[in-house]
Coordinates of C-alpha atoms and ligand atoms in Angstrom, one line a residue:
M1 CA -6.3 -4.9 -55.7
S2 CA -5.4 -6.6 -52.4
I3 CA -7.9 -6.8 -49.6
P4 CA -6.6 -5.0 -46.5
A5 CA -5.8 -7.3 -43.6
P6 CA -8.4 -7.2 -40.8
R7 CA -7.5 -5.0 -37.9
P8 CA -7.1 -6.8 -34.5
E9 CA -9.7 -6.1 -31.9
P10 CA -9.2 -2.7 -30.3
A11 CA -9.0 -4.2 -26.9
D12 CA -6.2 -6.5 -28.0
T13 CA -4.0 -3.5 -28.9
A14 CA -4.8 -1.3 -25.8
L15 CA -1.7 0.3 -24.4
A16 CA -0.9 -0.9 -20.9
A17 CA -0.6 2.4 -18.9
T18 CA -3.6 4.2 -20.5
P19 CA -7.0 4.3 -18.7
A20 CA -8.3 1.8 -21.3
G21 CA -5.2 -0.3 -20.9
I22 CA -5.4 -0.4 -17.2
E23 CA -9.0 -1.7 -17.5
E24 CA -7.7 -4.2 -20.0
L25 CA -4.9 -5.2 -17.7
R26 CA -7.5 -5.9 -14.9
R27 CA -9.4 -8.2 -17.3
L28 CA -6.3 -9.9 -18.8
G29 CA -4.8 -10.0 -15.3
A30 CA -7.7 -12.1 -14.2
V31 CA -7.3 -14.3 -17.3
T32 CA -3.6 -14.7 -16.6
L33 CA -4.1 -15.5 -12.9
D34 CA -6.8 -18.1 -13.8
A35 CA -4.4 -19.7 -16.3
L36 CA -1.6 -19.7 -13.7
A37 CA -3.9 -21.5 -11.2
A38 CA -5.1 -24.0 -13.8
G39 CA -1.6 -24.8 -15.1
A40 CA -0.3 -25.3 -11.6
A41 CA -3.2 -27.7 -10.8
A42 CA -2.6 -29.6 -14.0
R43 CA 1.1 -30.0 -13.2
G44 CA 0.5 -31.1 -9.6
G45 CA 4.1 -31.1 -8.6
P46 CA 7.4 -29.2 -8.8
L47 CA 8.1 -30.2 -12.4
P48 CA 6.1 -31.5 -15.3
P49 CA 6.3 -35.3 -15.5
G50 CA 7.5 -37.0 -18.7
G51 CA 10.8 -35.3 -19.4
P52 CA 11.8 -32.9 -22.2
A53 CA 10.1 -34.7 -25.1
A54 CA 6.7 -34.8 -23.4
V55 CA 6.9 -31.1 -22.4
A56 CA 8.0 -30.0 -25.9
R57 CA 5.2 -32.0 -27.5
R58 CA 2.6 -30.4 -25.4
V59 CA 4.0 -26.9 -26.1
R60 CA 4.0 -27.6 -29.8
R61 CA 0.5 -29.0 -29.8
R62 CA -1.1 -26.2 -27.9
C63 CA 1.0 -23.1 -28.8
A64 CA 2.1 -23.5 -32.4
P65 CA 2.1 -21.9 -34.8
V66 CA 3.4 -19.0 -32.6
L67 CA 3.1 -16.7 -35.6
P68 CA -0.2 -17.5 -37.3
D69 CA -1.3 -15.5 -40.3
H70 CA -4.3 -14.2 -38.3
G71 CA -4.0 -13.9 -34.5
V72 CA -6.2 -15.8 -32.1
G73 CA -6.8 -12.8 -29.9
A74 CA -5.4 -11.7 -26.6
E75 CA -7.5 -13.8 -24.3
A76 CA -7.1 -17.0 -26.1
A77 CA -3.4 -16.6 -26.6
L78 CA -2.8 -15.5 -23.0
S79 CA -4.9 -18.2 -21.5
T80 CA -3.5 -21.1 -23.6
L81 CA 0.2 -20.0 -23.5
V82 CA 0.3 -19.1 -19.8
R83 CA -1.5 -22.2 -18.8
T84 CA 0.8 -24.4 -20.9
V85 CA 4.0 -22.7 -19.7
T86 CA 2.7 -22.9 -16.1
E87 CA 1.9 -26.6 -16.5
G88 CA 5.4 -27.2 -17.9
S89 CA 7.2 -25.0 -15.4
A90 CA 9.6 -25.9 -12.6
D91 CA 8.0 -24.4 -9.6
P92 CA 10.5 -23.0 -7.1
A93 CA 7.6 -22.4 -4.7
D94 CA 7.2 -26.2 -4.3
P95 CA 9.4 -27.3 -1.4
A96 CA 10.5 -30.3 -3.5
C97 CA 12.0 -27.9 -6.1
A98 CA 15.4 -27.3 -4.5
G99 CA 18.0 -27.9 -7.2
H100 CA 19.3 -24.5 -8.0
L101 CA 19.7 -20.9 -6.8
H102 CA 16.3 -20.5 -8.3
C103 CA 14.0 -18.7 -5.9
P104 CA 10.2 -18.5 -5.6
P105 CA 9.6 -14.8 -6.1
L106 CA 7.5 -12.8 -3.6
A107 CA 4.0 -11.9 -4.8
L108 CA 4.8 -8.3 -3.7
A109 CA 7.8 -8.2 -6.1
V110 CA 5.8 -9.6 -9.0
A111 CA 3.1 -7.0 -8.4
A112 CA 5.8 -4.3 -8.6
E113 CA 7.1 -5.9 -11.8
L114 CA 3.7 -5.5 -13.4
A115 CA 3.9 -1.8 -12.8
A116 CA 7.5 -1.7 -14.1
C117 CA 6.4 -3.4 -17.3
A118 CA 3.4 -1.2 -17.8
L119 CA 5.4 2.0 -17.3
N120 CA 8.4 0.7 -19.2
P121 CA 10.9 3.2 -18.1
S122 CA 14.3 2.7 -19.7
L123 CA 17.2 3.5 -17.5
D124 CA 19.6 4.7 -20.2
S125 CA 18.4 8.4 -20.1
W126 CA 16.6 10.6 -17.6
D127 CA 13.9 11.6 -20.2
Q128 CA 12.9 7.9 -20.4
A129 CA 12.9 7.3 -16.6
P130 CA 12.7 10.4 -14.4
A131 CA 11.4 8.9 -11.2
A132 CA 12.7 5.4 -11.9
S133 CA 16.2 6.7 -12.2
A134 CA 15.8 8.7 -9.0
L135 CA 14.5 5.6 -7.2
E136 CA 17.5 3.6 -8.6
E137 CA 19.8 6.2 -7.1
E138 CA 18.2 5.8 -3.7
T139 CA 18.2 2.0 -3.9
T140 CA 21.8 1.6 -5.1
A141 CA 22.9 4.0 -2.4
A142 CA 21.1 1.8 0.2
L143 CA 22.7 -1.4 -1.2
A144 CA 26.1 0.2 -1.3
A145 CA 25.8 1.3 2.3
L146 CA 24.7 -2.2 3.3
V147 CA 27.9 -3.7 1.7
Y148 CA 30.2 -0.8 2.6
P149 CA 29.1 0.6 5.9
G150 CA 31.1 3.7 6.9
R151 CA 32.7 4.2 3.5
T152 CA 32.4 7.7 2.2
A153 CA 31.7 7.1 -1.5
P154 CA 30.5 3.6 -2.2
D155 CA 28.1 3.0 -5.0
A156 CA 26.2 0.2 -6.7
L157 CA 25.1 -0.7 -10.2
I158 CA 21.9 -2.6 -11.0
T159 CA 22.8 -5.6 -13.2
S160 CA 21.1 -8.5 -14.8
G161 CA 22.7 -10.9 -12.3
G162 CA 25.9 -12.4 -11.0
T163 CA 27.3 -13.0 -14.5
E164 CA 27.0 -9.4 -15.5
S165 CA 28.2 -8.2 -12.1
N166 CA 31.3 -10.4 -12.4
L167 CA 31.9 -9.2 -16.0
V168 CA 31.7 -5.5 -14.9
A169 CA 33.8 -6.1 -11.9
L170 CA 36.6 -7.6 -14.0
L171 CA 36.3 -4.8 -16.5
L172 CA 36.7 -2.2 -13.8
A173 CA 39.6 -4.1 -12.4
R174 CA 41.2 -4.2 -15.8
E175 CA 40.8 -0.5 -16.2
R176 CA 42.1 0.4 -12.7
A177 CA 45.2 -1.7 -13.4
R178 CA 45.8 -0.3 -16.8
R179 CA 49.3 1.3 -17.2
P180 CA 51.1 2.3 -20.3
Q181 CA 53.2 -0.7 -21.5
G182 CA 52.2 -2.4 -18.2
P183 CA 50.9 -6.0 -18.1
P184 CA 47.1 -6.4 -17.8
V185 CA 45.5 -7.5 -14.6
Q186 CA 45.7 -11.2 -13.8
V187 CA 42.6 -12.8 -12.3
V188 CA 43.3 -15.3 -9.5
C189 CA 40.3 -17.3 -8.4
G190 CA 39.5 -20.6 -6.7
A191 CA 38.5 -23.8 -8.4
N192 CA 35.3 -23.1 -6.6
A193 CA 34.6 -19.9 -8.5
H194 CA 31.6 -19.5 -10.7
H195 CA 32.1 -20.2 -14.4
S196 CA 31.1 -16.6 -15.3
V197 CA 34.5 -15.4 -13.8
H198 CA 36.3 -17.4 -16.5
R199 CA 33.9 -16.2 -19.2
A200 CA 34.4 -12.6 -18.1
A201 CA 38.2 -12.9 -18.4
W202 CA 37.7 -14.4 -21.8
M203 CA 35.3 -11.8 -23.0
L204 CA 37.6 -9.0 -21.7
G205 CA 40.6 -10.3 -23.5
L206 CA 42.4 -11.1 -20.2
A207 CA 44.6 -14.1 -19.6
P208 CA 42.7 -17.1 -18.3
P209 CA 42.4 -16.9 -14.5
V210 CA 45.0 -18.6 -12.4
V211 CA 43.0 -21.3 -10.7
V212 CA 43.8 -22.1 -7.1
D213 CA 42.9 -25.6 -5.9
C214 CA 40.3 -25.7 -3.1
P215 CA 40.5 -29.1 -1.5
D216 CA 37.9 -28.3 1.1
G217 CA 35.7 -26.3 -1.2
R218 CA 37.0 -22.9 0.0
L219 CA 39.8 -20.7 -1.3
G220 CA 42.8 -21.0 1.0
P221 CA 44.7 -17.8 1.8
D222 CA 48.1 -19.6 1.8
A223 CA 47.5 -21.0 -1.6
V224 CA 46.4 -17.6 -2.9
D225 CA 49.5 -16.1 -1.4
R226 CA 51.7 -18.6 -3.3
A227 CA 49.7 -17.9 -6.5
L228 CA 50.1 -14.2 -6.2
A229 CA 53.8 -14.5 -5.6
D230 CA 54.0 -15.8 -9.2
V231 CA 52.1 -13.0 -10.8
P232 CA 54.5 -10.3 -11.9
G233 CA 51.9 -7.5 -12.6
P234 CA 48.6 -6.3 -11.1
A235 CA 46.3 -9.0 -9.8
L236 CA 42.7 -9.4 -8.9
V237 CA 41.7 -12.1 -6.4
V238 CA 38.1 -13.3 -6.9
A239 CA 36.7 -14.9 -3.8
T240 CA 33.2 -16.4 -3.4
A241 CA 30.7 -15.8 -0.6
G242 CA 28.4 -18.7 -1.2
T243 CA 29.7 -21.1 -3.8
T244 CA 27.2 -22.4 -6.3
D245 CA 28.1 -26.0 -5.7
A246 CA 28.2 -26.1 -1.9
G247 CA 27.1 -22.7 -0.5
L248 CA 30.5 -22.2 1.2
I249 CA 32.0 -18.9 2.0
D250 CA 35.7 -18.2 1.4
P251 CA 37.7 -16.9 4.4
L252 CA 37.2 -13.3 3.4
P253 CA 39.3 -11.5 6.1
E254 CA 42.3 -13.7 5.5
L255 CA 42.0 -13.4 1.7
A256 CA 41.7 -9.6 2.1
R257 CA 44.9 -9.5 4.2
V258 CA 46.8 -11.7 1.7
A259 CA 45.7 -9.6 -1.2
A260 CA 46.6 -6.4 0.5
A261 CA 50.0 -7.6 1.4
R262 CA 50.6 -8.6 -2.2
R263 CA 49.1 -5.3 -3.5
A264 CA 46.4 -7.2 -5.2
E265 CA 42.7 -6.2 -5.3
L266 CA 39.8 -8.3 -4.2
H267 CA 36.4 -8.9 -5.8
V268 CA 33.9 -10.9 -3.9
D269 CA 31.2 -12.9 -5.8
A270 CA 28.5 -12.8 -3.2
A271 CA 25.7 -13.6 -5.7
Y272 CA 24.4 -16.2 -3.3
G273 CA 25.7 -15.1 0.1
G274 CA 25.3 -11.4 -0.1
A275 CA 21.8 -11.4 1.3
L276 CA 23.2 -12.7 4.7
L277 CA 23.9 -9.0 5.2
F278 CA 20.2 -8.4 5.8
S279 CA 20.3 -10.7 8.9
R280 CA 22.0 -9.3 12.0
R281 CA 22.5 -12.8 13.2
L282 CA 24.2 -14.0 10.1
A283 CA 25.9 -10.9 8.7
G284 CA 29.1 -11.7 10.6
R285 CA 29.7 -14.7 8.2
L286 CA 30.6 -12.0 5.6
D287 CA 33.1 -10.2 7.8
G288 CA 35.8 -8.9 5.5
L289 CA 33.4 -8.3 2.6
A290 CA 33.9 -4.5 2.8
S291 CA 37.6 -5.0 2.1
A292 CA 36.7 -5.9 -1.5
A293 CA 36.9 -3.3 -4.3
T294 CA 33.7 -4.8 -5.7
V295 CA 31.0 -7.1 -4.6
A296 CA 28.4 -9.0 -6.7
L297 CA 24.9 -9.5 -5.2
D298 CA 21.9 -11.3 -6.6
L299 CA 18.5 -10.6 -5.2
H300 CA 17.0 -13.1 -7.6
K301 CA 18.5 -15.8 -5.3
L302 CA 18.2 -15.1 -1.6
G303 CA 16.1 -12.0 -2.1
W304 CA 13.1 -13.6 -3.7
Q305 CA 12.9 -11.3 -6.7
P306 CA 11.8 -12.4 -10.1
I307 CA 14.8 -12.5 -12.5
A308 CA 16.6 -10.2 -13.1
A309 CA 17.7 -8.5 -9.9
G310 CA 21.5 -8.2 -9.7
A311 CA 23.8 -5.6 -8.3
L312 CA 27.4 -4.8 -8.3
A313 CA 28.6 -2.7 -5.3
V314 CA 31.8 -0.8 -5.6
A315 CA 33.8 0.6 -2.7
D316 CA 34.6 3.8 -4.5
A317 CA 32.1 5.5 -7.0
A318 CA 35.0 7.1 -8.8
T319 CA 36.1 3.7 -10.1
L320 CA 33.0 3.5 -12.2
A321 CA 34.4 6.3 -14.5
P322 CA 35.6 3.9 -17.2
L323 CA 31.9 3.0 -18.0
A324 CA 31.2 6.5 -19.1
V325 CA 30.2 6.9 -22.7
R326 CA 28.7 9.7 -24.8
A327 CA 25.8 9.4 -27.2
D328 CA 24.4 12.7 -28.2
Y329 CA 20.8 11.5 -28.3
L330 CA 21.0 10.2 -24.7
N331 CA 23.5 12.3 -22.8
A332 CA 24.6 15.3 -24.8
A333 CA 27.2 17.4 -23.0
D334 CA 24.9 20.5 -23.0
D335 CA 22.1 18.4 -21.4
T336 CA 24.3 17.1 -18.7
D337 CA 25.8 20.5 -18.1
A338 CA 22.2 21.8 -17.7
G339 CA 21.6 19.3 -15.0
L340 CA 20.1 16.2 -16.7
P341 CA 21.5 13.1 -15.0
D342 CA 23.8 11.0 -17.1
L343 CA 22.7 7.4 -16.7
L344 CA 24.5 5.8 -19.6
G345 CA 27.6 5.1 -17.6
R346 CA 25.7 3.0 -15.0
S347 CA 25.6 -0.1 -17.1
P348 CA 27.2 -1.7 -20.2
R349 CA 23.7 -2.0 -21.5
T350 CA 21.7 0.8 -23.3
S351 CA 18.0 0.1 -22.9
R352 CA 17.6 -1.2 -19.4
R353 CA 14.6 -2.5 -17.5
P354 CA 13.5 -0.8 -14.2
D355 CA 14.5 -3.9 -12.2
V356 CA 15.0 -1.5 -9.3
L357 CA 11.2 -1.0 -8.8
K358 CA 10.5 -4.5 -7.5
V359 CA 13.8 -4.5 -5.5
A360 CA 12.9 -1.1 -3.8
V361 CA 9.3 -2.2 -3.1
T362 CA 10.6 -5.4 -1.5
L363 CA 13.3 -3.6 0.6
R364 CA 10.8 -1.0 1.8
A365 CA 8.0 -3.4 2.5
L366 CA 10.0 -5.9 4.5
G367 CA 12.8 -3.8 5.8
R368 CA 16.2 -5.2 6.7
T369 CA 14.8 -7.4 9.5
G370 CA 12.0 -8.8 7.4
L371 CA 14.3 -9.9 4.6
G372 CA 16.9 -11.0 7.2
R373 CA 14.2 -13.2 8.7
L374 CA 13.5 -14.9 5.4
V375 CA 17.3 -15.5 4.9
E376 CA 17.5 -17.0 8.4
D377 CA 14.5 -19.3 7.7
C378 CA 16.4 -20.7 4.7
V379 CA 19.6 -21.1 6.6
D380 CA 17.8 -22.8 9.5
A381 CA 15.9 -25.1 7.1
A382 CA 19.2 -26.3 5.6
E383 CA 20.5 -27.1 9.1
R384 CA 17.4 -29.0 9.8
L385 CA 17.7 -30.9 6.6
A386 CA 21.3 -31.7 7.4
G387 CA 20.3 -33.0 10.8
R388 CA 17.6 -35.2 9.3
I389 CA 20.1 -36.7 6.8
D390 CA 22.6 -37.3 9.5
A391 CA 20.0 -39.3 11.4
H392 CA 18.8 -41.2 8.3
P393 CA 19.8 -44.8 7.9
A394 CA 19.6 -44.8 4.1
L395 CA 21.3 -41.4 3.4
R396 CA 24.6 -39.8 4.2
R397 CA 25.6 -36.2 4.1
R398 CA 28.9 -35.0 2.7
P399 CA 31.2 -34.6 5.7
G400 CA 31.8 -31.1 6.9
P401 CA 29.7 -28.0 7.5
C402 CA 26.7 -27.3 5.4
G403 CA 26.7 -24.3 3.1
I404 CA 24.6 -21.2 3.5
S405 CA 21.4 -23.1 2.6
T406 CA 23.0 -25.9 0.6
V407 CA 23.2 -29.5 1.7
L408 CA 25.1 -32.2 -0.2
F409 CA 24.1 -35.9 0.3
R410 CA 23.7 -39.2 -1.3
P411 CA 22.1 -42.6 -0.8
V412 CA 24.0 -45.0 1.4
A413 CA 23.3 -47.5 -1.4
A414 CA 25.6 -45.5 -3.7
A415 CA 28.9 -47.4 -3.6
P416 CA 32.1 -45.3 -3.3
D417 CA 33.0 -45.8 -7.0
A418 CA 31.8 -44.7 -10.4
A419 CA 28.8 -47.0 -10.3
G420 CA 27.8 -45.2 -7.1
D421 CA 28.1 -41.8 -8.9
A422 CA 26.0 -43.2 -11.7
L423 CA 23.3 -44.2 -9.2
V424 CA 23.3 -40.6 -7.8
A425 CA 22.9 -39.2 -11.3
E426 CA 20.2 -41.7 -12.1
V427 CA 18.2 -40.9 -8.9
R428 CA 18.3 -37.2 -9.7
R429 CA 17.2 -37.7 -13.4
R430 CA 14.5 -40.1 -12.3
L431 CA 13.0 -37.5 -9.9
L432 CA 13.2 -34.9 -12.6
T433 CA 11.6 -36.8 -15.4
E434 CA 8.9 -38.2 -13.1
G435 CA 8.2 -34.6 -12.0
R436 CA 8.6 -35.5 -8.3
A437 CA 11.6 -33.3 -7.2
V438 CA 14.3 -31.0 -8.5
L439 CA 17.6 -31.6 -6.9
G440 CA 20.9 -30.3 -8.1
R441 CA 24.2 -32.3 -8.5
S442 CA 27.6 -31.4 -7.3
R443 CA 31.0 -33.0 -7.5
A444 CA 32.9 -32.7 -4.2
P445 CA 35.4 -34.6 -2.1
D446 CA 34.2 -37.3 0.3
A447 CA 35.7 -38.0 3.7
D448 CA 38.5 -40.0 2.0
G449 CA 39.4 -37.0 -0.2
R450 CA 38.1 -38.7 -3.4
V451 CA 35.7 -36.6 -5.5
R452 CA 32.2 -38.0 -5.7
L453 CA 28.9 -37.0 -7.1
W454 CA 26.4 -35.7 -4.6
L455 CA 22.7 -34.7 -4.7
K456 CA 22.5 -31.0 -3.9
A457 CA 19.5 -29.4 -2.1
T458 CA 19.6 -25.6 -2.3
L459 CA 16.9 -24.3 0.1
L460 CA 15.6 -20.9 -1.0
H461 CA 12.0 -21.6 0.1
P462 CA 11.6 -19.5 3.2
H463 CA 8.3 -21.2 4.3
V464 CA 9.5 -24.8 4.1
R465 CA 8.3 -27.0 7.0
G466 CA 9.9 -30.1 8.6
A467 CA 7.3 -32.3 6.9
D468 CA 8.4 -30.9 3.5
L469 CA 12.0 -31.9 4.2
D470 CA 11.0 -35.4 5.3
R471 CA 9.0 -35.7 2.1
L472 CA 11.9 -34.6 0.0
L473 CA 14.2 -37.2 1.6
A474 CA 11.5 -39.9 1.2
L475 CA 11.3 -39.1 -2.6
V476 CA 15.0 -39.7 -2.8
T477 CA 15.1 -43.0 -0.9
D478 CA 12.0 -44.2 -2.8
A479 CA 13.7 -43.6 -6.1
V480 CA 16.8 -45.7 -5.3
P481 CA 15.4 -49.2 -6.0
A482 CA 14.1 -48.3 -9.5
A483 CA 17.3 -46.4 -10.3
L484 CA 19.3 -49.5 -9.3
R485 CA 17.1 -51.7 -11.6
E486 CA 17.5 -49.2 -14.5
L487 CA 21.3 -49.2 -14.1
A488 CA 21.5 -53.0 -13.9
A489 CA 19.4 -53.2 -17.1
Q490 CA 21.8 -50.9 -19.0
P491 CA 24.5 -52.3 -21.2
G492 CA 28.0 -51.0 -20.4
D493 CA 30.7 -51.2 -17.8
A494 CA 29.5 -50.2 -14.4
A495 CA 32.9 -48.7 -13.6
T496 CA 32.5 -46.1 -16.4
G497 CA 28.9 -45.5 -15.8
P498 CA 26.1 -46.2 -18.2
A499 CA 28.0 -46.3 -21.5
G500 CA 26.4 -45.0 -24.6
R501 CA 23.7 -43.2 -22.7
A502 CA 25.3 -40.0 -21.5
H503 CA 26.5 -39.0 -25.0
R504 CA 23.5 -40.2 -27.1
P505 CA 21.6 -37.1 -28.3
R506 CA 18.4 -37.0 -26.5
P507 CA 15.3 -36.8 -28.7
G508 CA 13.4 -33.6 -28.1
A509 CA 16.2 -31.9 -26.3
H510 CA 16.6 -28.5 -27.8
R511 CA 19.5 -27.0 -25.9
Ligands
LIG1 C1 24.3 -17.6 -9.6 C2 25.7 -17.2 -9.5 C3 26.3 -16.5 -10.4 C4 25.6 -16.1 -11.7 O1 24.6 -15.2 -11.5 P1 23.4 -15.0 -12.6 O2 22.5 -14.1 -11.8 O3 22.9 -16.4 -12.8 O4 24.0 -14.4 -13.8 C5 27.6 -16.0 -10.2 N1 28.2 -16.4 -9.1 C6 27.7 -17.2 -8.2 C7 28.5 -17.6 -7.0 C8 26.4 -17.6 -8.3 O5 25.8 -18.4 -7.4

């Protein structure tokens, strides 16, 4: 006879949205917040020092085994794991964490997320999400009206982000262009387009996109016109409003004109730049956006939402029809005939998180002007950073305008050759592994037209101050001497970079 396993403590299995669960959430919420505070204090900077091996070792030491035979209990597991993950996190709320389109979420949005998780509505059928689906309808209508003012029937889908938005946009374009025996739609995009555009074409069985060169980082209308002239069948031009590498906005009105003249459609990937629409001062930078058949937006970038918070706006709701699908258990015809909303056609996913709750709470709490102000603060911070770099004797900025809130620069000590690029890469890695700063990297042409490696600062921190910007630049210049010493000590030919290092598998790297 086997002994029955001990039951977990009743409190550890309380259900979140019950009265007992809400009390438990209050208690565990406090445990969680204490662990967040302790973990952040232990880290003490934007990133854990020591690099991947040190972080992985600490996680293993404290958190394994993750599936013990007998559990350690809610409080112990929460406090240890939350503290450990916090201590080992990249903190986008630290002004020196400016590498990616990785935003510090608003406390308000995170609070809404708690409720979303506790209620757990699933947006694939009305009977799992009565109010959440109604709120989603209101919210997507508001986002659609923001992108397509004055249009009679725009709509928007909530997505997991720019990648899914681009995938669905290409899918809808493929279906709109479908003709019996006709060629499939050909995607035409810039060399500056996000990699997810290429993956979407691949996943959808479309030909690889025709890639148009972008010597100045933006998609040129004349080059697109020439590319379209060579496409025999239907075409979709994918433009970018806010490139990931430089924050640049393609010339949307001109691209819309060229596309229309060639009877091609336009999709705009505004994952980064779409939030400029909130600012009346900056919205004009997106003129032409409403000419697009579809527009991708990401509120987990400029928008300050916890991931995920994407949207795909469509000019005409009728073009969403190809997403429709029947599953008797979710949207039986007699149910929809009787008036139950059919939600299944609003996403390629089935179970779907109520990401809309935090988005709606944020939009309503801050309003258009409040959000617009945060966007302006990031754009202004980037201009200030650019000005400081231009005035700095040891740094130089990539010539040309700065992106939405992206600034590319490198140390003056980096020579205009491969060794200089290696120095830029080493400075960035040094700042990462020492936990001092997170900067991105971007390859882009210099004044002489030659492509070089740049440090990329992506400013999504709306409360960054001048002193924070000065500190970030000081971290970079302070890292240069040690990076030069490190490179000099490495074997290998300086012209090809540190040989044998880039390709050696890194111990402790899991990805
Ligand atoms: C971030 C980004 C994406 C991808 O969005 P995810 O939300 O990460 O899926 C697509 N396009 C552009 C221009 C982006 O900046």
